Coordinates of C-alpha atoms in Angstrom, one line a residue:
X1 CA -9.8 -96.2 -52.4
X2 CA -9.7 -94.4 -55.8
X3 CA -12.7 -92.3 -54.6
X4 CA -10.5 -90.6 -52.1
X5 CA -10.2 -86.8 -52.6
X6 CA -11.6 -86.9 -56.2
X7 CA -11.4 -83.2 -56.6
X8 CA -7.6 -83.3 -56.3
X9 CA -7.2 -85.6 -59.3
X10 CA -9.1 -83.1 -61.4
X11 CA -6.6 -80.3 -61.0
X12 CA -3.4 -82.5 -61.2
X13 CA -3.1 -82.6 -65.0
X14 CA -2.7 -78.8 -65.1
X15 CA -0.4 -78.8 -62.2
X16 CA 2.1 -80.9 -64.2
X17 CA 2.9 -77.6 -65.9
X18 CA 4.3 -76.2 -62.7
X19 CA 8.0 -75.2 -63.0
X20 CA 10.7 -76.4 -60.7
X21 CA 10.2 -73.4 -58.4
X22 CA 8.5 -74.8 -55.4
X23 CA 6.1 -72.9 -53.1
X24 CA 5.7 -73.7 -49.4
X25 CA 3.4 -72.6 -46.7
X26 CA 3.7 -69.0 -45.6
X27 CA 2.5 -69.7 -42.1
X28 CA 5.7 -69.3 -40.0
X29 CA 4.8 -67.6 -36.7
X30 CA 1.9 -69.9 -36.0
X31 CA 0.5 -73.1 -37.6
X32 CA -2.3 -72.6 -40.2
X33 CA -4.6 -74.9 -38.2
X34 CA -4.3 -72.9 -35.0
X35 CA -7.2 -70.8 -36.3
X36 CA -9.4 -73.9 -36.2
X37 CA -10.9 -75.4 -33.0
X38 CA -14.3 -73.8 -32.5
X39 CA -16.6 -75.6 -30.0
X40 CA -18.1 -78.7 -31.5
X41 CA -15.4 -78.9 -34.2
X42 CA -13.0 -81.8 -34.8
X43 CA -9.5 -80.6 -35.9
X44 CA -7.1 -83.0 -37.5
X45 CA -3.8 -82.3 -39.1
X46 CA -1.1 -84.5 -40.6
X47 CA 2.5 -83.9 -41.6
X48 CA 2.7 -85.8 -44.8
X49 CA 6.5 -86.3 -44.8
X50 CA 6.5 -87.7 -41.3
X51 CA 3.5 -89.7 -42.1
X52 CA 5.2 -91.4 -45.0
X53 CA 8.3 -92.1 -42.9
X54 CA 6.3 -93.7 -40.0
X55 CA 3.5 -95.3 -41.8
X56 CA 5.4 -96.7 -44.8
X57 CA 3.0 -98.9 -46.8
X58 CA 0.1 -97.7 -44.7
X59 CA 0.6 -94.1 -45.9
X60 CA -2.4 -92.2 -47.1
X61 CA -0.8 -91.8 -50.5
X62 CA -0.7 -95.5 -51.1
X63 CA -3.3 -97.4 -53.2
X64 CA -4.8 -94.2 -54.7
X65 CA -5.1 -93.0 -58.2
X66 CA -1.6 -92.1 -59.5
X67 CA -2.7 -88.5 -60.2
X68 CA -3.9 -88.1 -56.6
X69 CA -0.8 -89.8 -55.2
X70 CA 1.5 -87.4 -57.1
X71 CA -0.6 -84.4 -56.0
X72 CA -0.3 -85.6 -52.4
X73 CA 3.5 -85.6 -52.9
X74 CA 3.2 -81.9 -53.4
X75 CA 1.4 -81.5 -50.0
X76 CA 3.5 -80.9 -46.8
X77 CA 0.5 -80.7 -44.4
X78 CA -3.2 -81.4 -44.5
X79 CA -5.5 -79.8 -41.9
X80 CA -9.3 -80.2 -41.6
X81 CA -12.0 -78.8 -39.3
X82 CA -15.1 -81.0 -39.3
X83 CA -18.4 -80.2 -37.6
X84 CA -22.1 -81.2 -37.5
X85 CA -24.1 -78.3 -39.0
X86 CA -27.2 -79.6 -37.4
X87 CA -25.8 -80.1 -33.9
X88 CA -28.0 -79.2 -30.9
X89 CA -27.3 -78.7 -27.2
X90 CA -28.8 -82.2 -26.5
X91 CA -26.4 -84.9 -25.5
X92 CA -25.4 -87.4 -28.1
X93 CA -26.7 -90.9 -27.7
X94 CA -25.0 -92.6 -30.7
X95 CA -21.7 -92.6 -32.6
X96 CA -20.8 -89.7 -34.9
X97 CA -21.9 -90.0 -38.6
X98 CA -19.1 -88.1 -40.3
X99 CA -20.8 -88.4 -43.7
X100 CA -23.3 -85.7 -42.5
X101 CA -20.5 -83.4 -41.4
X102 CA -19.5 -80.1 -42.9
X103 CA -15.8 -79.3 -43.2
X104 CA -13.2 -76.8 -44.3
X105 CA -9.5 -76.9 -44.3
X106 CA -6.3 -76.4 -46.2
X107 CA -3.5 -78.2 -48.0
X108 CA -0.1 -76.5 -47.5
X109 CA 2.7 -77.1 -49.9
X110 CA 3.6 -76.7 -53.6
X111 CA 0.5 -74.8 -54.8
X112 CA 1.3 -71.8 -57.0
X113 CA -1.7 -69.5 -56.9
X114 CA -2.1 -68.7 -60.6
X115 CA -1.4 -72.2 -62.0
X116 CA -3.5 -74.0 -59.4
X117 CA -6.5 -71.6 -59.8
X118 CA -6.2 -71.9 -63.6
X119 CA -6.2 -75.6 -63.2
X120 CA -9.4 -75.5 -61.3
X121 CA -10.9 -73.1 -63.8
X122 CA -10.2 -75.4 -66.7
X123 CA -11.2 -78.6 -65.0
X124 CA -14.6 -80.0 -66.1
X125 CA -17.4 -79.3 -63.7
X126 CA -15.8 -76.4 -61.9
X127 CA -17.2 -72.9 -62.0
X128 CA -15.6 -69.6 -61.0
X129 CA -17.5 -67.6 -58.3
X130 CA -16.5 -64.0 -57.5
X131 CA -17.5 -61.7 -54.7
X132 CA -16.3 -58.4 -53.4
X133 CA -13.5 -60.1 -51.4
X134 CA -12.1 -62.8 -53.5
X135 CA -12.9 -65.5 -56.0
X136 CA -13.1 -69.3 -55.8
X137 CA -14.3 -72.4 -57.6
X138 CA -17.3 -74.6 -57.1
X139 CA -18.2 -78.1 -58.3
X140 CA -21.9 -78.7 -57.7
X141 CA -21.7 -82.3 -58.6
X142 CA -19.1 -83.0 -55.9
X143 CA -20.4 -80.4 -53.5
X144 CA -16.9 -78.9 -53.2
X145 CA -15.4 -75.4 -53.2
X146 CA -11.7 -74.7 -53.5
X147 CA -9.1 -72.1 -54.4
X148 CA -5.6 -70.9 -53.6
X149 CA -5.8 -67.4 -52.0
X150 CA -2.0 -67.2 -51.8
X151 CA 0.7 -69.5 -53.1
X152 CA 1.4 -72.3 -50.7
X153 CA -2.1 -72.8 -49.5
X154 CA -5.1 -74.5 -51.1
X155 CA -8.4 -73.9 -49.2
X156 CA -11.4 -76.2 -49.6
X157 CA -14.8 -76.8 -48.1
X158 CA -17.9 -78.8 -48.8
X159 CA -20.3 -76.1 -47.6
X160 CA -19.0 -72.6 -47.6
X161 CA -15.6 -71.6 -49.0
X162 CA -15.8 -68.2 -47.5
X163 CA -15.9 -69.8 -44.0
X164 CA -12.4 -71.3 -44.7
X165 CA -11.3 -68.0 -46.3
X166 CA -12.4 -65.7 -43.5
X167 CA -11.6 -67.9 -40.5
X168 CA -8.3 -69.4 -41.5
X169 CA -6.8 -66.9 -43.9
X170 CA -8.2 -63.4 -44.2
X171 CA -9.4 -62.7 -40.6
X172 CA -7.7 -65.3 -38.5
X173 CA -8.3 -65.7 -34.8
X174 CA -6.1 -68.1 -32.9
X175 CA -8.3 -70.7 -31.2
X176 CA -5.8 -73.5 -30.4
X177 CA -3.4 -72.4 -27.7
X178 CA 0.3 -72.0 -28.7
X179 CA 1.5 -75.0 -26.6
X180 CA -1.1 -77.4 -28.1
X181 CA -0.6 -76.1 -31.6
X182 CA 3.2 -76.5 -31.3
X183 CA 2.7 -80.2 -30.3
X184 CA 0.4 -80.8 -33.2
X185 CA 2.8 -79.1 -35.6
X186 CA 5.7 -81.2 -34.4
X187 CA 3.9 -84.5 -34.6
X188 CA 3.0 -86.8 -37.5
X189 CA -0.7 -86.8 -36.5
X190 CA -2.5 -84.2 -34.4
X191 CA -6.1 -84.4 -33.2
X192 CA -7.9 -81.7 -31.2
X193 CA -11.5 -81.2 -29.9
X194 CA -12.8 -78.9 -27.1
X195 CA -16.4 -80.0 -26.8
X196 CA -18.0 -83.3 -25.7
X197 CA -20.3 -83.1 -28.8
X198 CA -17.2 -83.3 -31.0
X199 CA -15.6 -86.4 -29.4
X200 CA -15.2 -89.5 -31.4
X201 CA -13.7 -92.9 -30.8
X202 CA -10.0 -92.0 -30.7
X203 CA -8.6 -95.5 -30.9
X204 CA -8.4 -96.3 -27.1
X205 CA -11.7 -98.2 -26.8
X206 CA -13.1 -95.4 -24.6
X207 CA -16.9 -95.8 -24.2
X208 CA -19.2 -93.1 -25.6
X209 CA -20.5 -92.4 -22.1
X210 CA -17.0 -91.5 -21.1
X211 CA -16.3 -89.5 -24.2
X212 CA -19.2 -87.3 -23.5
X213 CA -17.7 -86.4 -20.1
X214 CA -14.6 -84.9 -21.7
X215 CA -14.1 -81.1 -22.0
X216 CA -11.2 -81.3 -24.4
X217 CA -8.7 -83.6 -25.9
X218 CA -5.4 -83.3 -27.6
X219 CA -3.6 -86.3 -29.1
X220 CA -0.4 -86.4 -31.1
X221 CA 1.4 -89.4 -32.7
X222 CA 5.1 -89.0 -33.2
X223 CA 8.3 -91.0 -33.3
X224 CA 10.3 -91.9 -30.2
X225 CA 14.1 -91.6 -30.0
X226 CA 14.4 -95.1 -31.4
X227 CA 12.0 -94.4 -34.3
X228 CA 9.0 -96.2 -32.9
X229 CA 5.5 -94.6 -32.9
X230 CA 4.3 -93.2 -29.6
X231 CA 1.1 -91.5 -28.4
X232 CA 1.1 -88.4 -26.3
X233 CA -1.9 -86.5 -25.2
X234 CA -4.0 -84.6 -22.7
X235 CA -7.7 -85.4 -21.9
X236 CA -9.5 -82.8 -19.8
X237 CA -12.6 -84.1 -18.0
X238 CA -15.5 -82.2 -16.5
X239 CA -14.2 -82.6 -13.0
X240 CA -11.4 -84.3 -11.0
X241 CA -13.5 -87.3 -10.1
X242 CA -14.2 -88.1 -13.7
X243 CA -10.5 -87.7 -14.5
X244 CA -9.5 -90.2 -11.8
X245 CA -12.1 -92.7 -13.3
X246 CA -10.6 -92.2 -16.8
X247 CA -7.1 -92.6 -15.5
X248 CA -8.1 -96.0 -14.0
X249 CA -9.9 -97.0 -17.2
X250 CA -6.9 -96.2 -19.4
X251 CA -4.5 -98.1 -17.2
X252 CA -6.8 -101.1 -17.0
X253 CA -7.3 -101.1 -20.7
X254 CA -3.6 -100.8 -21.4
X255 CA -2.6 -103.6 -19.1
X256 CA -5.4 -105.9 -20.5
X257 CA -4.2 -105.3 -24.0
X258 CA -0.6 -106.0 -23.2
X259 CA -1.5 -109.2 -21.4
X260 CA -3.9 -110.3 -24.1
X261 CA -1.1 -110.0 -26.7
X262 CA 1.5 -111.4 -24.3
X263 CA 3.6 -108.3 -24.4
X264 CA 5.8 -106.9 -21.5
X265 CA 4.0 -104.1 -19.5
X266 CA 7.1 -101.9 -19.3
X267 CA 7.3 -98.9 -17.0
X268 CA 3.9 -97.6 -16.1
X269 CA 5.1 -94.9 -13.7
X270 CA 4.6 -91.9 -15.9
X271 CA 2.6 -93.4 -18.7
X272 CA -0.7 -92.0 -17.4
X273 CA -0.5 -88.9 -15.1
X274 CA -3.5 -87.6 -13.2
X275 CA -3.4 -83.8 -12.9
X276 CA -6.6 -82.5 -11.2
X277 CA -9.3 -82.7 -13.9
X278 CA -6.9 -83.9 -16.7
X279 CA -5.2 -87.1 -17.6
X280 CA -1.9 -86.9 -19.5
X281 CA -0.6 -89.7 -21.7
X282 CA 3.1 -89.7 -22.1
X283 CA 5.1 -91.8 -24.5
X284 CA 2.6 -94.6 -24.8
X285 CA 4.2 -97.1 -27.3
X286 CA 1.9 -98.0 -30.1
X287 CA 1.9 -101.5 -31.6
X288 CA 1.6 -101.9 -35.4
X289 CA -2.0 -102.9 -34.9
X290 CA -2.7 -99.7 -32.9
X291 CA -0.9 -97.5 -35.4
X292 CA -2.9 -99.1 -38.2
X293 CA -6.0 -98.4 -36.2
X294 CA -5.1 -94.7 -35.8
X295 CA -4.1 -94.6 -39.5
X296 CA -7.5 -96.0 -40.5
X297 CA -9.3 -93.4 -38.2
X298 CA -7.5 -90.5 -39.8
X299 CA -8.0 -92.1 -43.3
X300 CA -11.7 -92.2 -42.7
X301 CA -11.7 -88.5 -41.6
X302 CA -9.7 -87.5 -44.7
X303 CA -11.9 -89.6 -47.0
X304 CA -14.9 -87.8 -45.6
X305 CA -13.3 -84.5 -46.3
X306 CA -12.5 -85.6 -49.9
X307 CA -16.0 -86.5 -50.9
X308 CA -16.1 -90.2 -50.0
X309 CA -18.3 -91.2 -47.1
X310 CA -17.6 -94.9 -47.0
X311 CA -17.3 -96.2 -43.5
X312 CA -17.9 -92.8 -42.1
X313 CA -19.4 -93.8 -38.8
X314 CA -17.0 -93.4 -35.9

């Protein structure tokens, strides 16, 4: 686990010099991650505070190097866009290998521009790169690029820092609709994809053949009124017939799991709602095992974006 996000540990020692004046994200009118979501991209975002409250000992900041853990404590939100740079129009026939994915994203939180960039400049292995638009820092050994363009936001990438800079900061174009982005912003976890090629196993045991019939997916995990984790989401299929089949599959899978674990079924009336070519999931209670499964899924994604590709097949 100590391999997770190694580049963060390198800059933490200098960040200890930060004064008590805290910086926060400057994205107020729309979420930072709303400029992500291109076709074939996976978008994941996590509210760190809500994650700690709901996950407890399963939190991403547990069991990591103390320097990384303290740096994560400075982070309010993590957002990542992952994609296969070698993707083709041909239909996938096997699971996604995230270790081969390119990614870019941002950490929002207590990241003063001057001090954080100075920390990167001083850290061993990092080199300053300048162009006519900005400057950033590269670590060839890790294959990582990072910088703080404005206090409150640390951008990073494993392939092209300027992609993150241009698309999510300097020349933003909103790609995730306001309603979906608001749901993701409000939740602990948010997951978004709008292409069959980007779909992965999302923790509901949906076969790959079905995943590839999806046009888009939005999942959020949040707390119910009584503090328990619930899953809400919308899955849009290629047509209404496929949506009906998915609706039946989800209901059957849900009932089978409840019976297998000898748990009450509860009210299924509005749990899965069929709406033409879409299936809406509303307030599906997650067991601790299911929550742990989703946590592991997001953990794998974040490990991939931090330079560790262990268990990266999903």
